[in-house]
Amino acid sequence: MEWCMSMPKVELHAHLNGSIRDSTLLELAKGLGDKGLIDFSQVEHVVLKNDRSLSEVFKLFDVIHILTTDHATVTRITKEVIEDFASENVVYVELRTTPKKNEAKGMSKRSYIEAVLEGLRAISSVDVCFIPHSEELKNHSNPISISAINDKCNENTRKKIFVRLLLSIDRRETTEAAMETVMLALEMRHFGVVGIDLSGNPAVGEWVTYLPALKFARGQGLYVTLHCGEVPNSREIHDMLDFLPERIGHACFFEEEHWKKLKSTKIPVELCLTSNIRTLSVPSIDAHHFVDLYKAKHPVVLCTDDSGVFSTSLSNEYKIAASSFGLGRKEMFELSKSAVEFIFADNTVKEDLRNIFSLAAKNLEL
Ligand code: IMP
Ligand code: ZN
């Protein structure tokens, strides 16, 4: 575990509200309980429960959203989630979250994302690079050379984490609401929003509802990742793969035809081992499709999905891969490094990350 912690890592599938520390959730629940707004003991039970089916997970998210959806809390959880990733040597995170309206709190989808950005700005324990490079140049009031910015970003004295944001469309939303999220993502590009995710309860809604928004996003140059095959739904999986998203998440209930298509298209897959086991989306870790995809040299990246809800961390996911699939240190390092090629940030970030991994390989004597 210590070694998995020390290795640089890339997190590409983390939901903000699924990644909250239990201690923070309980503190928030206590606060609302003291005000008589919720029944604390019931919420405590739900938060601390460990084994949940996929449908129970979505009930938990409804509880979490009651606790978190005001500006100050969104800012706080964003700050804590990124600090937690940085503390285990995650060097790049694509954090995804569903922009929410909460009229009682004066919250719009836009102000929700502004609160997320506020959380990124509030972090002081580590350098957070979330403004894309080209924007840093444009917005700097004094003319500054590219090399000066590179110097600032490359300094080794302080720990650094790159953060990019994906805005999620929830499968409960309408086409119009999804389009609103895509428009917001476009407006927020200069603050590091790079793409769109489709998530939410896979038993709810039809993905075609979001196709116009997803197509529009793609046409505007946003990247798209889809939760795909979390439940058996052959037709949907087929059509999602036809769409050629830049990445997909999970791929648990794929059939032969889907595997063929996936492998021929080389779409990278975000794999979340603990999440799949906890929600019973795969029968056992030995039967996890990681093994087949890894052997086939298909692009895969280990991710946490919901580190808070599933009590895991990215280091733990690597540890599980090592112990369950017999990966050695070098293989784990290569797996971690290969994720750099599937990120949605630009080439300057990729180059920076490649350098971080080269340096780490020397330090870890690989
Ligand atoms: P948020 O987008 O920051 O509010 O993070 C929580 C949301 O992410 C949930 O309400 C779901 O819409 C989505 N989500 C989290 N985990 C999963 C999953 O395993 N499958 C599908 N959607 C998920
Ligand atoms: Zn997910």
Short mmCIF file of C-alpha atoms and ligand atoms in Angstrom, two decimals:
data_model
loop_
_atom_site.label_atom_id
_atom_site.label_comp_id
_atom_site.label_asym_id
_atom_site.label_seq_id
_atom_site.Cartn_x
_atom_site.Cartn_y
_atom_site.Cartn_z
CA MET A 1 0.00 0.00 0.00
CA GLU A 2 2.82 2.37 0.90
CA TRP A 3 4.39 1.80 -2.49
CA CYS A 4 1.06 2.37 -4.25
CA MET A 5 0.76 5.63 -2.31
CA SER A 6 4.23 6.78 -3.33
CA MET A 7 3.70 6.20 -7.04
CA PRO A 8 2.31 9.13 -9.10
CA LYS A 9 -1.24 8.43 -10.20
CA VAL A 10 -3.88 9.79 -12.57
CA GLU A 11 -7.57 9.80 -11.57
CA LEU A 12 -10.01 10.02 -14.48
CA HIS A 13 -13.30 8.88 -12.96
CA ALA A 14 -14.19 10.52 -9.65
CA HIS A 15 -17.61 11.99 -8.80
CA LEU A 16 -17.35 14.98 -6.47
CA ASN A 17 -20.30 14.04 -4.23
CA GLY A 18 -19.20 10.41 -4.14
CA SER A 19 -15.72 11.33 -2.95
CA ILE A 20 -16.60 13.17 0.28
CA ARG A 21 -14.92 12.09 3.51
CA ASP A 22 -17.31 10.22 5.87
CA SER A 23 -16.26 12.58 8.66
CA THR A 24 -17.40 15.60 6.61
CA LEU A 25 -20.71 13.96 5.70
CA LEU A 26 -21.39 13.15 9.35
CA GLU A 27 -20.46 16.67 10.44
CA LEU A 28 -22.83 18.13 7.83
CA ALA A 29 -25.59 15.71 8.88
CA LYS A 30 -25.05 16.61 12.53
CA GLY A 31 -25.37 20.32 11.67
CA LEU A 32 -28.69 19.78 9.88
CA GLY A 33 -29.81 17.35 12.61
CA ASP A 34 -29.16 19.99 15.31
CA LYS A 35 -31.29 22.44 13.35
CA GLY A 36 -34.07 19.84 13.25
CA LEU A 37 -33.92 19.68 9.45
CA ILE A 38 -33.07 15.97 9.23
CA ASP A 39 -33.06 12.91 11.49
CA PHE A 40 -29.33 12.53 12.19
CA SER A 41 -29.43 8.92 13.39
CA GLN A 42 -31.10 7.76 10.18
CA VAL A 43 -28.61 9.61 7.99
CA GLU A 44 -25.69 8.33 10.08
CA HIS A 45 -26.89 4.79 9.48
CA VAL A 46 -27.09 5.33 5.71
CA VAL A 47 -23.68 7.04 5.54
CA LEU A 48 -21.87 4.37 7.52
CA LYS A 49 -23.49 1.37 5.86
CA ASN A 50 -20.83 -0.49 3.89
CA ASP A 51 -22.52 -2.92 1.53
CA ARG A 52 -24.87 -1.35 -0.95
CA SER A 53 -26.48 -2.51 -4.15
CA LEU A 54 -26.34 -0.12 -7.10
CA SER A 55 -29.89 1.09 -6.43
CA GLU A 56 -29.06 1.73 -2.74
CA VAL A 57 -26.08 3.80 -3.88
CA PHE A 58 -28.41 6.15 -5.70
CA LYS A 59 -30.59 6.47 -2.58
CA LEU A 60 -27.45 7.45 -0.69
CA PHE A 61 -26.67 10.11 -3.31
CA ASP A 62 -30.08 11.66 -2.70
CA VAL A 63 -29.19 11.91 1.01
CA ILE A 64 -25.71 13.29 0.25
CA HIS A 65 -27.17 15.94 -2.05
CA ILE A 66 -29.49 17.14 0.72
CA LEU A 67 -26.40 17.61 2.91
CA THR A 68 -24.13 19.26 0.35
CA THR A 69 -26.06 21.40 -2.07
CA ASP A 70 -25.29 24.91 -0.88
CA HIS A 71 -22.41 27.05 -2.13
CA ALA A 72 -20.18 26.96 0.96
CA THR A 73 -20.45 23.18 1.26
CA VAL A 74 -19.75 22.60 -2.43
CA THR A 75 -16.62 24.73 -2.02
CA ARG A 76 -15.58 22.83 1.08
CA ILE A 77 -16.03 19.34 -0.36
CA THR A 78 -14.19 20.28 -3.56
CA LYS A 79 -11.25 21.52 -1.52
CA GLU A 80 -11.16 18.42 0.65
CA VAL A 81 -11.55 15.96 -2.21
CA ILE A 82 -8.64 17.47 -4.15
CA GLU A 83 -6.51 17.68 -1.00
CA ASP A 84 -7.19 13.99 -0.36
CA PHE A 85 -6.17 13.00 -3.88
CA ALA A 86 -3.02 15.14 -3.66
CA SER A 87 -2.09 13.57 -0.32
CA GLU A 88 -1.84 10.14 -1.97
CA ASN A 89 0.28 11.44 -4.87
CA VAL A 90 -2.43 11.76 -7.46
CA VAL A 91 -0.85 14.23 -9.91
CA TYR A 92 -3.78 14.74 -12.26
CA VAL A 93 -7.53 14.53 -11.53
CA GLU A 94 -10.50 14.89 -13.78
CA LEU A 95 -13.19 15.62 -11.25
CA ARG A 96 -16.74 15.20 -12.48
CA THR A 97 -19.85 16.69 -10.96
CA THR A 98 -23.47 17.32 -11.89
CA PRO A 99 -24.26 21.06 -11.88
CA LYS A 100 -27.33 21.52 -9.66
CA LYS A 101 -30.03 24.11 -9.25
CA ASN A 102 -31.21 24.70 -5.71
CA GLU A 103 -33.60 27.62 -5.69
CA ALA A 104 -33.95 27.65 -1.90
CA LYS A 105 -30.20 28.39 -1.68
CA GLY A 106 -30.12 30.79 -4.63
CA MET A 107 -28.08 28.25 -6.54
CA SER A 108 -27.97 27.95 -10.32
CA LYS A 109 -25.97 25.41 -12.32
CA ARG A 110 -23.48 28.18 -13.01
CA SER A 111 -23.12 29.29 -9.39
CA TYR A 112 -22.71 25.61 -8.39
CA ILE A 113 -19.68 25.32 -10.69
CA GLU A 114 -18.38 28.67 -9.47
CA ALA A 115 -18.49 27.23 -5.95
CA VAL A 116 -16.48 24.24 -7.18
CA LEU A 117 -13.87 26.61 -8.66
CA GLU A 118 -13.81 28.51 -5.37
CA GLY A 119 -12.90 25.20 -3.71
CA LEU A 120 -9.97 24.75 -6.09
CA ARG A 121 -8.75 28.29 -5.35
CA ALA A 122 -9.04 27.72 -1.60
CA ILE A 123 -6.44 24.94 -1.56
CA SER A 124 -3.13 26.06 -0.10
CA SER A 125 -1.43 22.80 0.89
CA VAL A 126 -0.56 21.99 -2.71
CA ASP A 127 -0.25 23.92 -6.01
CA VAL A 128 -3.43 23.37 -7.98
CA CYS A 129 -3.12 23.90 -11.75
CA PHE A 130 -6.62 24.11 -13.16
CA ILE A 131 -6.50 27.05 -15.55
CA PRO A 132 -5.50 25.77 -18.99
CA HIS A 133 -2.10 26.98 -20.08
CA SER A 134 -3.35 29.12 -22.99
CA GLU A 135 -5.70 30.95 -20.61
CA GLU A 136 -2.94 31.65 -18.14
CA LEU A 137 -1.06 33.38 -20.92
CA LYS A 138 -4.10 35.35 -22.11
CA ASN A 139 -5.18 36.50 -18.68
CA HIS A 140 -1.84 37.55 -17.32
CA SER A 141 -1.87 41.34 -17.09
CA ASN A 142 1.90 41.59 -17.60
CA PRO A 143 3.38 40.06 -20.72
CA ILE A 144 5.03 36.85 -19.58
CA SER A 145 6.97 34.32 -21.56
CA ILE A 146 5.84 30.73 -21.94
CA SER A 147 9.04 29.53 -20.35
CA ALA A 148 8.36 31.64 -17.27
CA ILE A 149 5.00 29.92 -16.84
CA ASN A 150 6.55 26.55 -17.45
CA ASP A 151 9.11 27.36 -14.80
CA LYS A 152 6.38 28.23 -12.35
CA CYS A 153 4.54 25.01 -13.07
CA ASN A 154 7.61 22.84 -13.09
CA GLU A 155 9.04 23.86 -9.76
CA ASN A 156 9.72 20.80 -7.69
CA THR A 157 9.77 22.39 -4.29
CA ARG A 158 6.03 22.23 -3.81
CA LYS A 159 3.68 19.42 -4.53
CA LYS A 160 1.50 20.05 -7.57
CA ILE A 161 -1.77 18.60 -8.81
CA PHE A 162 -3.44 19.26 -12.15
CA VAL A 163 -7.23 19.40 -12.02
CA ARG A 164 -9.67 19.42 -14.91
CA LEU A 165 -13.47 19.32 -14.63
CA LEU A 166 -16.10 17.24 -16.40
CA LEU A 167 -19.72 18.34 -16.09
CA SER A 168 -22.08 15.40 -15.59
CA ILE A 169 -25.52 14.96 -17.06
CA ASP A 170 -27.77 12.96 -14.72
CA ARG A 171 -30.00 10.38 -16.42
CA ARG A 172 -32.99 11.91 -14.61
CA GLU A 173 -32.57 15.19 -16.51
CA THR A 174 -34.38 16.42 -19.65
CA THR A 175 -32.78 17.12 -23.02
CA GLU A 176 -33.04 20.84 -22.28
CA ALA A 177 -31.36 20.51 -18.89
CA ALA A 178 -28.56 18.49 -20.49
CA MET A 179 -28.11 21.17 -23.12
CA GLU A 180 -27.89 23.78 -20.37
CA THR A 181 -25.06 21.77 -18.80
CA VAL A 182 -23.20 21.61 -22.12
CA MET A 183 -23.59 25.38 -22.64
CA LEU A 184 -22.23 25.93 -19.15
CA ALA A 185 -19.27 23.66 -19.89
CA LEU A 186 -18.50 25.74 -22.97
CA GLU A 187 -18.67 28.96 -20.99
CA MET A 188 -16.41 27.49 -18.32
CA ARG A 189 -13.75 26.08 -20.61
CA HIS A 190 -11.26 28.75 -19.63
CA PHE A 191 -11.59 27.54 -16.01
CA GLY A 192 -10.55 24.02 -16.92
CA VAL A 193 -13.84 22.37 -17.90
CA VAL A 194 -12.81 19.89 -20.59
CA GLY A 195 -15.73 17.56 -21.13
CA ILE A 196 -19.10 16.03 -20.43
CA ASP A 197 -20.00 12.82 -18.59
CA LEU A 198 -23.28 10.93 -18.72
CA SER A 199 -24.02 9.27 -15.38
CA GLY A 200 -26.80 8.69 -12.87
CA ASN A 201 -28.92 5.63 -12.18
CA PRO A 202 -28.54 3.41 -15.27
CA ALA A 203 -31.97 1.90 -14.62
CA VAL A 204 -33.50 5.34 -15.22
CA GLY A 205 -34.08 7.14 -18.52
CA GLU A 206 -32.91 6.57 -22.05
CA TRP A 207 -29.49 7.72 -23.16
CA VAL A 208 -30.88 8.95 -26.50
CA THR A 209 -32.56 11.75 -24.52
CA TYR A 210 -29.06 13.23 -24.18
CA LEU A 211 -27.80 12.50 -27.67
CA PRO A 212 -28.51 16.01 -29.02
CA ALA A 213 -26.57 17.55 -26.11
CA LEU A 214 -23.73 15.04 -26.43
CA LYS A 215 -23.47 15.61 -30.17
CA PHE A 216 -23.48 19.34 -29.67
CA ALA A 217 -20.77 19.05 -27.01
CA ARG A 218 -18.61 17.01 -29.33
CA GLY A 219 -19.18 19.46 -32.21
CA GLN A 220 -17.90 22.24 -29.96
CA GLY A 221 -14.74 20.31 -29.12
CA LEU A 222 -15.67 19.06 -25.66
CA TYR A 223 -14.64 15.51 -24.79
CA VAL A 224 -17.33 12.96 -23.90
CA THR A 225 -17.20 10.01 -21.49
CA LEU A 226 -20.22 7.78 -20.89
CA HIS A 227 -21.15 5.41 -18.07
CA CYS A 228 -21.67 2.37 -20.25
CA GLY A 229 -22.83 -1.16 -19.41
CA GLU A 230 -23.37 -0.71 -15.66
CA VAL A 231 -26.50 -2.82 -16.07
CA PRO A 232 -27.44 -5.27 -18.82
CA ASN A 233 -28.76 -3.18 -21.70
CA SER A 234 -27.44 -4.60 -24.95
CA ARG A 235 -29.00 -2.05 -27.29
CA GLU A 236 -27.79 0.94 -25.28
CA ILE A 237 -24.25 -0.43 -25.02
CA HIS A 238 -24.20 -1.04 -28.78
CA ASP A 239 -25.40 2.49 -29.56
CA MET A 240 -23.08 4.12 -27.04
CA LEU A 241 -20.08 2.40 -28.62
CA ASP A 242 -21.29 3.52 -32.05
CA PHE A 243 -21.16 7.10 -30.77
CA LEU A 244 -17.40 6.63 -30.22
CA PRO A 245 -17.06 8.49 -26.91
CA GLU A 246 -13.48 9.49 -26.05
CA ARG A 247 -13.69 7.20 -23.00
CA ILE A 248 -16.27 5.01 -21.29
CA GLY A 249 -16.72 4.03 -17.64
CA HIS A 250 -17.32 0.52 -16.21
CA ALA A 251 -18.22 -1.83 -19.14
CA CYS A 252 -19.50 -4.48 -16.72
CA PHE A 253 -22.37 -6.06 -18.66
CA PHE A 254 -20.78 -6.33 -22.08
CA GLU A 255 -21.59 -9.20 -24.42
CA GLU A 256 -19.29 -10.75 -27.00
CA GLU A 257 -20.40 -8.32 -29.71
CA HIS A 258 -19.66 -5.35 -27.43
CA TRP A 259 -16.18 -6.56 -26.50
CA LYS A 260 -15.34 -6.97 -30.18
CA LYS A 261 -16.54 -3.48 -30.96
CA LEU A 262 -14.79 -1.96 -27.96
CA LYS A 263 -11.48 -3.60 -28.79
CA SER A 264 -11.60 -2.62 -32.43
CA THR A 265 -12.34 1.01 -31.55
CA LYS A 266 -9.69 1.18 -28.79
CA ILE A 267 -11.91 3.41 -26.61
CA PRO A 268 -10.15 3.68 -23.22
CA VAL A 269 -12.11 2.22 -20.29
CA GLU A 270 -12.23 3.74 -16.81
CA LEU A 271 -12.29 0.72 -14.47
CA CYS A 272 -13.47 1.03 -10.87
CA LEU A 273 -12.77 -2.28 -9.11
CA THR A 274 -14.13 -1.59 -5.62
CA SER A 275 -17.20 0.18 -6.97
CA ASN A 276 -18.03 -2.78 -9.24
CA ILE A 277 -17.56 -5.30 -6.43
CA ARG A 278 -19.53 -3.31 -3.86
CA THR A 279 -22.46 -2.75 -6.20
CA LEU A 280 -22.36 -6.40 -7.31
CA SER A 281 -21.85 -5.32 -10.92
CA VAL A 282 -19.24 -8.07 -11.26
CA PRO A 283 -19.57 -11.45 -9.48
CA SER A 284 -16.06 -11.43 -7.95
CA ILE A 285 -12.73 -9.70 -8.37
CA ASP A 286 -11.27 -12.76 -10.15
CA ALA A 287 -14.01 -12.49 -12.74
CA HIS A 288 -13.38 -8.78 -13.35
CA HIS A 289 -12.97 -7.77 -17.00
CA PHE A 290 -9.77 -5.93 -16.07
CA VAL A 291 -7.95 -9.21 -16.67
CA ASP A 292 -9.13 -9.70 -20.22
CA LEU A 293 -8.71 -6.06 -21.24
CA TYR A 294 -5.25 -5.83 -19.67
CA LYS A 295 -4.08 -9.03 -21.40
CA ALA A 296 -5.47 -7.75 -24.69
CA LYS A 297 -3.47 -4.52 -24.12
CA HIS A 298 -6.70 -2.56 -24.41
CA PRO A 299 -6.36 0.97 -22.92
CA VAL A 300 -7.63 0.90 -19.34
CA VAL A 301 -7.24 3.20 -16.36
CA LEU A 302 -7.91 2.36 -12.72
CA CYS A 303 -10.20 4.86 -11.01
CA THR A 304 -12.09 5.22 -7.73
CA ASP A 305 -15.59 6.27 -8.95
CA ASP A 306 -16.78 7.27 -5.45
CA SER A 307 -13.92 7.00 -2.95
CA GLY A 308 -16.15 8.23 -0.09
CA VAL A 309 -19.17 6.06 -0.78
CA PHE A 310 -17.03 2.94 -1.37
CA SER A 311 -14.36 3.70 1.27
CA THR A 312 -11.44 3.44 -1.10
CA SER A 313 -8.59 5.51 -2.56
CA LEU A 314 -6.73 5.36 -5.86
CA SER A 315 -3.71 3.80 -4.11
CA ASN A 316 -6.03 1.12 -2.74
CA GLU A 317 -7.37 0.39 -6.23
CA TYR A 318 -3.78 -0.22 -7.42
CA LYS A 319 -3.12 -2.37 -4.38
CA ILE A 320 -6.20 -4.48 -5.20
CA ALA A 321 -5.04 -4.82 -8.82
CA ALA A 322 -1.59 -5.88 -7.63
CA SER A 323 -2.84 -8.50 -5.19
CA SER A 324 -5.75 -9.80 -7.30
CA PHE A 325 -4.13 -9.85 -10.73
CA GLY A 326 -0.49 -10.38 -9.79
CA LEU A 327 0.85 -7.06 -11.10
CA GLY A 328 4.38 -6.20 -10.03
CA ARG A 329 5.64 -2.71 -9.24
CA LYS A 330 6.87 -2.03 -12.74
CA GLU A 331 3.56 -3.15 -14.24
CA MET A 332 1.59 -0.99 -11.84
CA PHE A 333 3.79 2.00 -12.61
CA GLU A 334 3.37 1.46 -16.37
CA LEU A 335 -0.40 1.10 -15.93
CA SER A 336 -0.51 4.35 -13.98
CA LYS A 337 1.71 6.17 -16.49
CA SER A 338 -0.29 4.95 -19.49
CA ALA A 339 -3.34 6.87 -18.18
CA VAL A 340 -1.57 10.13 -19.12
CA GLU A 341 -2.32 9.34 -22.76
CA PHE A 342 -6.08 9.21 -22.10
CA ILE A 343 -6.53 12.49 -20.24
CA PHE A 344 -8.69 15.24 -21.72
CA ALA A 345 -6.22 18.08 -21.02
CA ASP A 346 -3.92 19.47 -23.69
CA ASN A 347 -0.46 18.37 -24.78
CA THR A 348 1.42 20.75 -22.49
CA VAL A 349 -0.16 19.02 -19.49
CA LYS A 350 0.56 15.59 -20.97
CA GLU A 351 4.19 16.56 -21.49
CA ASP A 352 4.43 17.83 -17.92
CA LEU A 353 2.93 14.59 -16.61
CA ARG A 354 5.27 12.45 -18.71
CA ASN A 355 8.16 14.32 -17.08
CA ILE A 356 6.71 13.75 -13.61
CA PHE A 357 6.50 10.01 -14.33
CA SER A 358 10.06 9.86 -15.76
CA LEU A 359 11.41 11.55 -12.67
CA ALA A 360 9.40 9.27 -10.40
CA ALA A 361 10.65 6.18 -12.24
CA LYS A 362 14.19 7.22 -11.37
CA ASN A 363 13.34 7.99 -7.75
CA LEU A 364 11.48 4.70 -7.33
CA GLU A 365 14.40 2.91 -8.99
CA LEU A 366 12.28 1.27 -11.66
P1 IMP B 1 -22.12 14.64 -8.17
O1 IMP B 1 -22.30 14.65 -9.65
O2 IMP B 1 -20.91 15.42 -7.72
O3 IMP B 1 -23.37 15.05 -7.43
O4 IMP B 1 -21.80 13.13 -7.75
C1 IMP B 1 -22.80 12.18 -7.46
C2 IMP B 1 -23.56 11.78 -8.71
O5 IMP B 1 -22.67 11.08 -9.62
C3 IMP B 1 -24.68 10.79 -8.47
O6 IMP B 1 -25.88 11.46 -8.10
C4 IMP B 1 -24.80 10.10 -9.81
O7 IMP B 1 -25.56 10.86 -10.72
C5 IMP B 1 -23.37 10.05 -10.30
N1 IMP B 1 -22.74 8.77 -9.94
C6 IMP B 1 -21.92 8.50 -8.92
N2 IMP B 1 -21.56 7.20 -8.90
C7 IMP B 1 -22.17 6.65 -9.96
C8 IMP B 1 -22.19 5.32 -10.50
O8 IMP B 1 -21.60 4.35 -9.99
N3 IMP B 1 -22.95 5.14 -11.61
C9 IMP B 1 -23.64 6.15 -12.22
N4 IMP B 1 -23.64 7.40 -11.74
C10 IMP B 1 -22.92 7.64 -10.62
ZN ZN B 2 -19.15 6.72 -12.07
#
